[in-house]
Backbone as CSV, one residue per row, in Angstrom:
resi,resn,N_x,N_y,N_z,CA_x,CA_y,CA_z,C_x,C_y,C_z
1,GLN,-3.554,-6.949,19.107,-3.648,-7.382,17.525,-3.392,-5.965,16.741
2,VAL,-2.608,-6.674,16.283,-2.062,-5.292,14.870,-3.459,-5.353,13.765
3,GLN,-3.635,-4.506,13.202,-4.951,-4.110,12.031,-4.066,-3.646,11.315
4,LEU,-4.132,-3.655,9.431,-4.900,-2.835,8.439,-5.704,-2.442,7.892
5,VAL,-6.200,-1.197,7.431,-7.235,-0.694,7.128,-6.920,0.032,6.129
6,GLU,-7.379,-0.576,4.637,-7.014,0.795,3.756,-8.498,1.400,3.577
7,SER,-8.636,2.636,2.575,-9.455,3.483,2.380,-9.319,3.966,1.296
8,GLY,-10.287,4.943,0.566,-10.081,5.840,-0.398,-10.202,5.149,-1.998
9,GLY,-10.390,3.848,-1.578,-10.862,3.014,-2.934,-12.310,3.520,-3.946
10,GLY,-12.367,3.500,-5.386,-13.604,4.190,-5.267,-13.685,3.796,-7.015
11,LEU,-14.577,4.862,-7.871,-14.344,4.461,-9.128,-14.417,5.633,-9.798
12,VAL,-13.099,5.728,-11.323,-13.050,7.024,-11.411,-12.681,6.732,-13.281
13,GLN,-12.594,8.167,-13.219,-12.555,7.326,-14.872,-11.715,7.612,-15.346
14,ALA,-10.732,7.452,-16.541,-9.480,7.004,-16.875,-8.878,8.532,-17.250
15,GLY,-7.712,8.572,-16.836,-6.940,9.871,-16.228,-7.389,10.836,-14.952
16,GLY,-8.146,10.138,-14.509,-8.217,10.586,-12.947,-7.730,10.319,-11.837
17,SER,-7.534,10.739,-10.418,-6.646,10.346,-9.655,-7.911,9.888,-8.870
18,LEU,-6.817,9.040,-7.179,-7.117,8.813,-6.407,-6.029,8.774,-5.129
19,ARG,-6.780,8.750,-4.131,-5.901,8.915,-2.856,-5.835,6.932,-2.361
20,LEU,-4.949,6.291,-1.905,-5.798,5.360,-1.303,-4.961,5.855,0.302
21,SER,-4.927,5.181,1.448,-4.494,5.370,2.316,-4.889,4.167,3.206
22,CYS,-3.758,4.079,4.270,-3.315,2.902,4.931,-3.169,2.680,6.430
23,ALA,-4.449,2.680,7.207,-4.216,3.067,8.907,-3.262,2.072,9.617
24,ALA,-2.073,1.656,10.290,-2.273,0.420,11.051,-2.152,0.525,12.042
25,SER,-2.763,-0.472,13.064,-3.358,-0.220,14.817,-2.716,-1.154,14.922
26,GLY,-2.930,-1.228,17.165,-1.969,-2.390,17.247,-0.756,-2.037,18.285
27,ILE,-0.459,-3.061,18.608,0.874,-2.783,19.456,2.028,-3.269,18.321
28,ILE,2.466,-1.714,18.180,3.718,-1.472,17.023,4.873,-0.874,17.554
29,PHE,5.845,-1.396,17.160,7.327,-0.562,17.943,7.751,-0.080,16.406
30,SER,7.675,-1.080,15.790,8.290,0.323,13.841,7.619,-0.313,12.671
31,ILE,7.073,-0.013,11.806,6.921,-0.900,10.423,8.332,-0.431,9.286
32,ASN,8.887,-1.357,8.637,9.418,-1.364,7.702,10.013,-2.480,6.683
33,PRO,9.197,-2.691,5.821,9.156,-1.706,4.803,7.317,-1.328,4.918
34,ARG,6.875,-0.871,4.357,5.402,-1.198,3.792,5.180,-0.831,2.206
35,GLY,3.653,-1.381,1.934,4.082,-1.224,0.544,2.331,-1.195,0.626
36,TRP,1.737,-1.171,-1.196,1.015,-1.785,-1.804,0.721,-2.547,-2.798
37,TYR,0.330,-3.639,-2.948,-0.135,-4.269,-4.120,-1.755,-4.229,-4.957
38,ARG,-1.493,-5.390,-5.678,-3.082,-5.444,-6.230,-3.274,-6.017,-6.978
39,GLN,-4.455,-6.700,-6.909,-4.538,-7.648,-7.726,-5.822,-7.938,-8.408
40,ALA,-5.492,-7.942,-9.305,-6.891,-7.430,-10.774,-7.547,-8.865,-11.082
41,PRO,-9.027,-9.241,-11.673,-9.654,-10.353,-11.621,-8.962,-11.341,-12.200
42,GLY,-9.057,-12.294,-11.667,-8.417,-13.178,-12.487,-6.570,-13.403,-12.764
43,LYS,-6.170,-12.575,-11.675,-4.823,-12.729,-11.965,-4.047,-12.778,-10.445
44,GLN,-3.137,-12.508,-10.513,-2.232,-12.682,-9.138,-1.627,-11.945,-8.511
45,ARG,-1.710,-11.089,-6.921,-1.457,-9.894,-6.552,0.083,-9.880,-6.900
46,ASP,-0.123,-8.331,-7.422,1.760,-8.119,-7.845,1.836,-6.720,-6.932
47,LEU,3.280,-6.113,-6.990,3.464,-5.277,-6.162,3.599,-4.376,-7.083
48,VAL,2.700,-2.837,-6.377,2.799,-1.693,-6.726,3.770,-0.616,-6.578
49,ALA,4.100,-0.972,-4.669,5.444,0.270,-4.541,5.272,-0.344,-3.088
50,THR,6.427,-0.178,-2.622,7.020,-0.067,-1.206,7.871,1.386,-0.996
51,ILE,7.787,1.267,0.268,8.739,2.666,0.650,9.363,2.505,2.556
52,ALA,10.398,2.968,2.479,11.110,1.800,4.179,10.928,3.107,4.528
53,THR,11.553,3.155,6.131,11.495,3.827,7.267,12.421,5.228,6.564
54,ASP,13.233,5.229,5.745,14.391,6.442,5.487,13.642,6.726,4.468
55,GLY,12.741,6.431,4.196,11.842,7.339,2.713,12.367,6.578,1.440
56,THR,12.957,5.303,1.251,13.501,4.591,0.103,12.425,3.930,-0.771
57,THR,11.812,4.506,-1.825,10.974,4.081,-2.352,10.852,2.594,-3.648
58,ASN,10.937,2.087,-4.196,10.609,0.875,-5.458,8.849,1.305,-6.071
59,TYR,8.973,1.118,-6.907,7.951,1.101,-8.199,7.820,-0.031,-8.821
60,ALA,6.510,-0.736,-9.612,7.012,-1.204,-10.581,6.345,-0.196,-11.531
61,ASP,7.211,-1.249,-12.215,6.852,0.065,-14.445,6.052,0.201,-14.234
62,SER,4.590,-0.613,-14.253,3.884,0.052,-14.807,3.017,0.909,-14.179
63,VAL,3.298,1.568,-13.165,2.922,3.042,-12.262,4.088,3.934,-11.811
64,LYS,5.083,3.955,-12.752,6.499,4.639,-12.598,6.336,5.785,-13.248
65,GLY,6.117,7.159,-12.650,5.447,8.428,-12.718,4.377,8.899,-13.046
66,ARG,3.294,7.863,-12.440,1.884,8.100,-12.478,1.883,7.818,-10.881
67,PHE,1.935,6.997,-9.841,1.640,6.780,-8.756,2.658,7.247,-7.947
68,THR,2.734,7.867,-6.544,3.807,7.697,-5.498,2.866,7.401,-4.112
69,ILE,4.209,6.851,-3.833,3.513,6.270,-2.139,4.742,7.243,-0.735
70,SER,3.821,6.944,-0.014,4.450,8.452,1.419,3.911,7.700,2.083
71,ARG,4.392,7.885,3.279,4.464,7.546,4.416,4.605,8.516,5.660
72,ASP,3.713,8.330,6.755,3.687,9.276,8.104,4.313,8.123,9.145
73,ASN,5.286,8.091,9.506,6.001,7.178,10.333,5.283,7.926,12.023
74,ALA,5.030,8.753,12.274,4.298,9.182,13.527,2.884,8.357,13.754
75,LYS,2.175,8.450,12.645,0.506,7.891,12.341,0.434,6.737,11.611
76,ASN,1.762,6.209,12.066,1.249,4.821,11.066,0.679,4.838,9.850
77,MET,1.176,5.872,9.074,0.192,5.244,7.951,1.108,5.315,6.927
78,VAL,0.209,4.876,5.828,1.011,4.558,4.458,-0.095,5.174,3.319
79,TYR,0.477,6.119,2.144,-0.806,6.604,1.580,-0.062,6.418,-0.326
80,LEU,-0.523,6.426,-1.036,-0.622,5.884,-2.492,-1.685,7.347,-3.061
81,GLU,-0.763,7.810,-3.704,-1.524,8.762,-4.547,-1.091,8.273,-5.869
82,MET,-2.344,7.970,-6.577,-2.335,7.667,-7.928,-2.892,8.782,-9.424
83,ASN,-2.184,8.286,-9.623,-2.485,9.813,-11.178,-2.649,9.352,-12.350
84,SER,-3.357,9.963,-13.137,-3.368,9.281,-15.115,-3.732,8.106,-15.046
85,LEU,-4.879,7.520,-13.790,-5.249,6.328,-14.126,-6.226,5.798,-15.758
86,LYS,-5.329,4.688,-15.363,-5.761,3.528,-16.598,-6.656,2.763,-16.290
87,PRO,-7.579,2.134,-16.803,-8.457,1.068,-16.741,-7.730,-0.489,-16.410
88,GLU,-6.537,-0.484,-16.653,-5.916,-1.401,-16.363,-5.254,-0.799,-15.666
89,ASP,-5.215,-0.681,-14.700,-5.132,-0.142,-13.271,-6.000,-0.347,-12.321
90,THR,-7.351,-1.154,-12.595,-8.354,-1.743,-12.258,-7.961,-2.993,-11.402
91,ALA,-8.147,-2.971,-9.710,-7.946,-3.919,-9.411,-8.035,-3.599,-7.757
92,VAL,-8.159,-4.192,-7.063,-8.209,-4.128,-5.224,-6.679,-4.504,-5.041
93,TYR,-6.355,-2.992,-4.316,-5.274,-2.688,-3.830,-5.097,-3.087,-1.899
94,TYR,-4.221,-3.802,-2.253,-4.353,-4.396,-0.835,-2.966,-3.652,0.139
95,CYS,-2.777,-2.820,1.134,-2.169,-2.633,1.809,-1.274,-3.795,1.951
96,ASN,0.518,-3.549,2.584,1.049,-4.792,3.234,2.585,-4.122,4.017
97,ALA,2.456,-4.429,5.079,2.995,-4.348,6.472,4.358,-4.863,7.171
98,HIS,5.509,-4.637,6.901,6.251,-5.578,8.018,6.518,-5.045,9.368
99,ILE,6.079,-5.687,10.302,5.623,-5.003,11.502,6.673,-5.293,12.311
100,TYR,7.434,-4.350,13.672,8.112,-5.320,14.720,7.060,-4.701,15.833
101,SER,6.841,-6.036,16.467,6.039,-5.256,17.815,6.867,-5.004,19.203
102,THR,8.294,-5.307,18.848,8.810,-4.484,20.225,10.630,-4.401,19.381
103,ARG,11.317,-3.767,20.276,12.733,-3.779,19.400,13.703,-4.344,19.014
104,PHE,12.791,-5.699,20.399,13.885,-6.639,19.737,13.487,-8.244,19.045
105,SER,12.212,-8.002,18.481,11.348,-8.608,17.802,12.104,-8.724,16.709
106,SER,11.199,-9.996,15.958,11.598,-10.478,14.184,9.810,-9.705,14.085
107,SER,10.245,-9.222,12.514,8.953,-8.717,12.178,7.920,-9.503,11.664
108,ARG,7.158,-9.330,11.404,5.732,-9.697,11.287,5.148,-9.251,9.605
109,GLU,4.431,-10.305,8.825,4.063,-9.551,8.002,2.944,-9.621,7.572
110,TYR,2.381,-8.312,7.513,0.528,-8.160,8.008,-0.175,-7.142,6.458
111,TRP,-1.652,-7.292,6.166,-2.148,-7.619,5.104,-3.185,-6.944,5.121
112,GLY,-4.049,-5.594,4.874,-4.920,-4.996,4.672,-6.217,-5.943,4.298
113,LYS,-7.409,-6.160,4.006,-8.505,-7.031,3.941,-8.557,-6.508,2.414
114,GLY,-8.063,-4.963,1.746,-7.703,-4.415,0.581,-9.123,-3.243,-0.079
115,THR,-8.363,-2.522,-1.005,-9.561,-1.444,-1.755,-9.721,-1.361,-3.102
116,LEU,-11.361,-1.547,-3.522,-11.434,-1.446,-4.461,-11.042,-0.361,-5.281
117,VAL,-10.607,-0.606,-6.828,-10.042,0.624,-7.439,-10.927,0.068,-8.990
118,THR,-11.793,1.003,-9.169,-12.345,0.535,-10.641,-12.018,2.192,-11.510
119,VAL,-11.337,1.980,-13.088,-11.139,2.960,-13.603,-11.486,2.429,-15.203
120,SER,-13.020,3.543,-15.509,-13.570,3.149,-16.768,-12.993,3.675,-17.273
121,SER,-13.634,3.606,-19.012,-12.542,3.882,-19.992,-13.293,5.143,-20.660
C-alpha cells in the first residue's frame, strides 16, 4: 500500500523559512508528477507547486520567487523550501503524487495527511 508522509511543518515568524519533506513508500514504479497543495482555514485546497520527473516545475503566482520545489527520484522524496514566509502562507500543506505501481499500469493519485505551517506576524 502506498503512503505519503509529510514532515517539517511548524510555527515560524514572518520572513522566516521552513523546509517541508514528503516521503513516498510502498509499491512504486514511478511517480509523475509530484506536488504540494495547501488549505487555509475556511478555504479550498489550492495548488502550491508541482514538479515532474524531468524537473519541470510549476508554481502558484503567490509563491513564485519564494518557494522552491525539488525531488529526489532515487529516494522517492519531494521537498518544498519556503522562504520569506508571510502570515497568508499559514495553512495545512499536503503532499500529492501520481504513482505508477508497475511499468504498464495507469497512475493513481495519492495524498498525504498534511502538515501544519503557521506564520506569525
